[in-house]
Amino acid sequence: MKPKLTLKQIAFELDVSVSTVSKALRDSPEIGEDTRQKVKAFAKLYNYKPNNIALSLKNRKTRTIGLVLPEIVHDFFATVISGIEEVANKKGYNVIICLSNNSFDREVMNMEMLANGSTDGFILSVAKETQQKRDYHHLQEVINQGMPVVLVDRVVDEIICDKVIIDDAEGAAKAVQHLIDSGCRSIAIITTVDYVSVGKLRTNGYLNALRKNNITVNEDLILKIEDIDQSQEQIDEFLKSRNVDAVFAVNEQFAASAVKALVSKGLTVPEDVLVISFSDGELSRRFMPSLSTVNQHGAEMGARAAQLLIERLERVVDEERYQTAIINTSLIERESTLKTKKPVV
Amino acid sequence: MKPKLTLKQIAFELDVSVSTVSKALRDSPEIGEDTRQKVKAFAKLYNYKPNNIALSLKNRKTRTIGLVLPEIVHDFFATVISGIEEVANKKGYNVIICLSNNSFDREVMNMEMLANGSTDGFILSVAKETQQKRDYHHLQEVINQGMPVVLVDRVVDEIICDKVIIDDAEGAAKAVQHLIDSGCRSIAIITTVDYVSVGKLRTNGYLNALRKNNITVNEDLILKIEDIDQSQEQIDEFLKSRNVDAVFAVNEQFAASAVKALVSKGLTVPEDVLVISFSDGELSRRFMPSLSTVNQHGAEMGARAAQLLIERLERVVDEERYQTAIINTSLIERESTLKTKKPVV
DNA sequence: TTGTAAGCGTTATCAT
DNA sequence: ATGATAACGCTTACAA
């Protein structure tokens, strides 16, 4: 086991000083051609690589991004990570990922842990619990310490910083409009409780779309789910007693559950009821019938977030002006809204 | 914007030396009660937290684990990450995640990047391309430098280190046995190309199960897929022309595609053909019909890997003895193999 | 052209 | 009981 080679070692071996080695490796003009050659040859031969930690300490920069996410077993966040990784790696940054598991305390802990020198800035999607508590002091804290923060998807208005979002309301409206255009009038929505920012926005989009088309909002067709774990039962129950011709679900899990509930009721999708989901993921693509959906371009959101953060870290942007990047959504039509085979009776 | 508080700052403010502050905060008995109180009070008041980078440099330990994965938009790896995070965080470790995207070069780059002081050790699942090339010098390299490595799931025999796997062959055999027990005799397998270690093992399990039950292996019922992106077409094509009473797929994507192919052929699952998948994920759970599967306990694998790595980092294990932890699989029976409604004709 | 020294933030050793 | 110093690995004025 050979320990990592250091400048000191090289200096000792070549009988020069540490600073000479350092300068030679960085092609400083102060160093004579021959010594430079010698040092570089030696370094290459023994595969010298500078120690990141020492560099970080010296430069007070880690070239590391702290990423704090509510969960990861979820296509959307996984794609966000991919996007971030892609950009970060290209620019020579590492990504430290921490999961809050939607817990406020863990989110705070993670940020405190990373804020003590481990990262130069944060990309964060706030935990459900944090949104519920509306306590964002930990975010303000790191910002006050001069660490830039970029919020992604689940953002909070109270914190002033760069943000990357989609227009959730517009995306939802687009989905619902598609249902309306397909002739549906009795459209249920399966959404989250209101304190989940994106859930609320999507609910608003649903409401807007109905109103715009002069369809009376029927509160009885709105199901708000708190915990995804018991969602199937709630959705079964909800759909069993209601007659609808379409369902808009704010995520693909709810959509899949809705289809299941409808089928067990003896209905067929899309022949009897159209179903559309939000946030295009593996499930929507592979489901039978494949699910129409509003895609969220997670990778693009992540890439954009990384880009915004790195720009700020490298001071190429106006210190005072924060931007909110809005990533476009688009409707992906698949089988679950393909109304061709048989007309509604 | 207030910069982070340092020992130096505190020392200056309280008019004592840096070492006094350091000792006071660490409850050194050398320090007088009053000064200790004073220092601690001040530190608490201004929320002093030691700088991780400085500590890392000093201790030559980062308390950070490098995690290199082939991909992440994949339930299995996502759960592995969850498991690792859980254990790592509990023990005060951070996790730096890098994605190889199944590329050899990126895997090497990532490891080199992290090996320069950023992490104390690695947890890695090797890239597909790396398995194909059989080039593992980057792994041996970091091991030679004294950084422990734990391989997860996609392991390589050539490297001696701790490993966490499941018994893929046994799991596959269990799945196939279940099909046989359900009365199937003409069982197709949809698997990966052989250089993917786990794919090959699962294929072996399939073969073993057939032989054990005296069922002749029909090479024509074996489909090996290279690239998941075109898998649907290949699977459609494959199943169209073959008459089978069951399909064993080595991952849930293939299984979903198989069901789709069968349905488009006019068959029903499970009435006409049973389908079973491997690696329990969201898709298997939510699919219609829900897919029977061999669960892989990704979170448990991750947790175990983190535990093994940390034990080695903290030297509580015998330096020379490496272990291979085998996580148990179990069969999860769902609708896709529930053969009740109608007997095979 | 090369080397010395200070400093990044800590902690451990060794004075005082 | 407190402080000065060196060290972790590196860079960069500043000296020589």
Coordinates of N, CA, C and O in Angstrom, one line a residue, chain A residues 21-82:
Chain A
V21 N 8.5 22.7 -6.7 CA 7.7 21.7 -7.3 C 6.4 22.2 -7.7 O 5.9 22.0 -8.8
S22 N 5.8 22.9 -6.7 CA 4.4 23.5 -7.0 C 4.4 24.4 -8.2 O 3.6 24.2 -9.1
K23 N 5.4 25.3 -8.2 CA 5.5 26.2 -9.4 C 5.7 25.4 -10.7 O 5.1 25.7 -11.7
A24 N 6.6 24.5 -10.6 CA 7.0 23.8 -11.8 C 5.7 23.1 -12.4 O 5.5 23.2 -13.6
L25 N 5.0 22.5 -11.5 CA 3.8 21.8 -12.0 C 2.7 22.7 -12.6 O 1.9 22.3 -13.4
R26 N 2.7 23.9 -12.1 CA 1.8 24.9 -12.6 C 2.4 25.8 -13.6 O 1.8 26.8 -14.0
D27 N 3.5 25.3 -14.2 CA 4.1 26.0 -15.3 C 4.4 27.5 -15.0 O 4.3 28.3 -15.9
S28 N 4.9 27.7 -13.8 CA 5.2 29.1 -13.5 C 6.5 29.5 -14.3 O 7.4 28.7 -14.4
P29 N 6.5 30.7 -14.9 CA 7.7 31.1 -15.7 C 8.9 31.3 -14.8 O 10.0 31.3 -15.3
E30 N 8.7 31.3 -13.5 CA 9.9 31.5 -12.7 C 10.8 30.3 -12.6 O 12.0 30.4 -12.2
I31 N 10.3 29.2 -13.1 CA 11.1 28.0 -13.0 C 11.8 27.6 -14.2 O 11.3 27.8 -15.3
G32 N 13.1 27.2 -14.1 CA 13.9 26.9 -15.2 C 13.4 25.7 -16.0 O 12.7 24.8 -15.4
E33 N 13.6 25.7 -17.3 CA 13.1 24.7 -18.2 C 13.5 23.3 -17.7 O 12.6 22.4 -17.6
D34 N 14.7 23.1 -17.3 CA 15.2 21.7 -17.0 C 14.5 21.2 -15.7 O 14.0 20.1 -15.6
T35 N 14.4 22.1 -14.7 CA 13.8 21.6 -13.4 C 12.3 21.3 -13.7 O 11.8 20.3 -13.2
R36 N 11.7 22.2 -14.5 CA 10.3 21.9 -14.8 C 10.1 20.6 -15.4 O 9.3 19.8 -15.0
Q37 N 10.9 20.3 -16.4 CA 10.8 19.0 -17.1 C 11.0 17.9 -16.0 O 10.2 16.9 -16.0
K38 N 12.0 18.0 -15.3 CA 12.3 17.0 -14.3 C 11.1 16.7 -13.3 O 10.7 15.6 -13.2
V39 N 10.6 17.8 -12.8 CA 9.5 17.7 -11.9 C 8.3 17.1 -12.5 O 7.7 16.1 -12.0
K40 N 8.0 17.6 -13.7 CA 6.8 17.1 -14.4 C 6.9 15.7 -14.7 O 6.0 14.9 -14.6
A41 N 8.1 15.3 -15.2 CA 8.3 13.9 -15.5 C 8.1 13.0 -14.3 O 7.4 12.0 -14.4
F42 N 8.7 13.4 -13.2 CA 8.5 12.7 -12.0 C 7.1 12.6 -11.6 O 6.6 11.5 -11.2
A43 N 6.4 13.7 -11.6 CA 5.0 13.7 -11.2 C 4.2 12.8 -12.1 O 3.3 12.1 -11.6
K44 N 4.4 12.9 -13.3 CA 3.6 12.0 -14.2 C 3.9 10.6 -14.0 O 3.0 9.7 -13.9
L45 N 5.2 10.3 -13.9 CA 5.6 8.9 -13.6 C 4.9 8.3 -12.4 O 4.4 7.2 -12.5
Y46 N 4.9 9.1 -11.3 CA 4.3 8.5 -10.1 C 2.9 9.0 -10.0 O 2.3 8.9 -8.9
N47 N 2.3 9.5 -11.0 CA 0.9 9.9 -11.1 C 0.5 10.8 -9.9 O -0.5 10.5 -9.2
Y48 N 1.2 11.9 -9.8 CA 0.8 12.8 -8.8 C -0.5 13.5 -9.1 O -0.7 14.0 -10.2
K49 N -1.3 13.6 -8.1 CA -2.5 14.4 -8.2 C -2.7 15.2 -6.9 O -2.6 14.7 -5.8
P50 N -2.9 16.5 -7.0 CA -3.0 17.4 -5.8 C -4.1 17.0 -4.9 O -5.1 16.5 -5.4
N51 N -3.9 17.1 -3.7 CA -4.9 16.8 -2.7 C -6.1 17.8 -2.6 O -5.8 19.0 -2.4
N52 N -7.3 17.3 -3.0 CA -8.4 18.2 -3.0 C -8.7 19.0 -1.7 O -9.1 20.1 -1.7
I53 N -8.5 18.3 -0.6 CA -8.8 18.9 0.6 C -7.9 20.0 0.9 O -8.3 21.1 1.3
A54 N -6.6 19.8 0.7 CA -5.7 20.9 0.9 C -6.0 22.1 0.0 O -6.0 23.3 0.4
L55 N -6.3 21.8 -1.2 CA -6.7 22.9 -2.2 C -8.0 23.6 -1.6 O -8.0 24.8 -1.7
S56 N -8.9 22.8 -1.2 CA -10.1 23.5 -0.7 C -9.8 24.4 0.5 O -10.4 25.5 0.5
L57 N -9.0 23.9 1.4 CA -8.7 24.7 2.5 C -8.0 26.0 2.1 O -8.3 27.1 2.5
K58 N -7.0 25.9 1.2 CA -6.3 27.0 0.7 C -7.2 28.0 0.0 O -7.2 29.2 0.3
N59 N -7.9 27.5 -0.9 CA -8.7 28.4 -1.8 C -10.1 28.8 -1.2 O -10.8 29.5 -1.7
R60 N -10.4 28.2 -0.1 CA -11.7 28.4 0.5 C -12.8 28.1 -0.5 O -13.8 28.9 -0.6
K61 N -12.5 27.1 -1.3 CA -13.5 26.7 -2.3 C -13.4 25.2 -2.4 O -12.3 24.7 -2.5
T62 N -14.5 24.5 -2.4 CA -14.4 23.1 -2.4 C -14.7 22.5 -3.8 O -14.5 21.3 -4.1
R63 N -15.3 23.3 -4.7 CA -15.8 22.8 -6.0 C -16.7 21.6 -5.7 O -16.7 20.6 -6.4
T64 N -17.5 21.8 -4.7 CA -18.5 20.7 -4.4 C -19.9 21.4 -4.2 O -20.0 22.4 -3.6
I65 N -20.9 20.8 -4.7 CA -22.2 21.3 -4.6 C -23.0 20.4 -3.6 O -22.9 19.2 -3.7
G66 N -23.7 21.0 -2.7 CA -24.5 20.2 -1.8 C -25.9 20.1 -2.3 O -26.5 21.1 -2.7
L67 N -26.4 18.9 -2.5 CA -27.7 18.7 -3.0 C -28.6 18.0 -1.9 O -28.2 17.0 -1.4
V68 N -29.7 18.7 -1.6 CA -30.5 18.1 -0.5 C -31.9 17.9 -1.1 O -32.6 18.8 -1.6
L69 N -32.3 16.6 -1.1 CA -33.6 16.2 -1.7 C -34.5 15.5 -0.8 O -34.0 14.9 0.2
P70 N -35.8 15.6 -1.0 CA -36.7 15.0 -0.1 C -36.7 13.5 -0.2 O -37.0 12.8 0.7
E71 N -36.5 13.0 -1.4 CA -36.5 11.6 -1.6 C -35.8 11.3 -2.9 O -35.4 12.2 -3.7
I72 N -35.6 10.0 -3.2 CA -34.8 9.7 -4.4 C -35.4 8.6 -5.2 O -35.2 8.4 -6.3
V73 N -36.2 7.7 -4.5 CA -36.8 6.6 -5.1 C -38.1 7.2 -5.8 O -39.2 7.0 -5.4
H74 N -37.8 7.9 -6.8 CA -38.9 8.7 -7.4 C -38.2 9.2 -8.7 O -37.3 10.0 -8.7
D75 N -38.8 8.8 -9.8 CA -38.2 9.1 -11.1 C -37.8 10.6 -11.2 O -36.8 10.9 -11.7
F76 N -38.7 11.4 -10.8 CA -38.5 12.8 -11.0 C -37.2 13.3 -10.4 O -36.3 13.9 -11.0
F77 N -37.0 13.0 -9.1 CA -35.8 13.5 -8.4 C -34.5 12.8 -9.0 O -33.5 13.4 -9.1
A78 N -34.7 11.5 -9.4 CA -33.6 10.8 -9.9 C -33.1 11.5 -11.2 O -31.9 11.7 -11.5
T79 N -34.1 12.0 -12.0 CA -33.7 12.7 -13.3 C -33.1 14.0 -12.9 O -32.1 14.5 -13.6
V80 N -33.6 14.7 -11.9 CA -33.0 15.9 -11.5 C -31.5 15.7 -11.2 O -30.6 16.5 -11.6
I81 N -31.3 14.7 -10.4 CA -29.9 14.4 -10.0 C -29.0 14.2 -11.3 O -27.9 14.7 -11.4
S82 N -29.5 13.4 -12.2 CA -28.8 13.2 -13.4 C -28.4 14.5 -14.1 O -27.2 14.7 -14.5

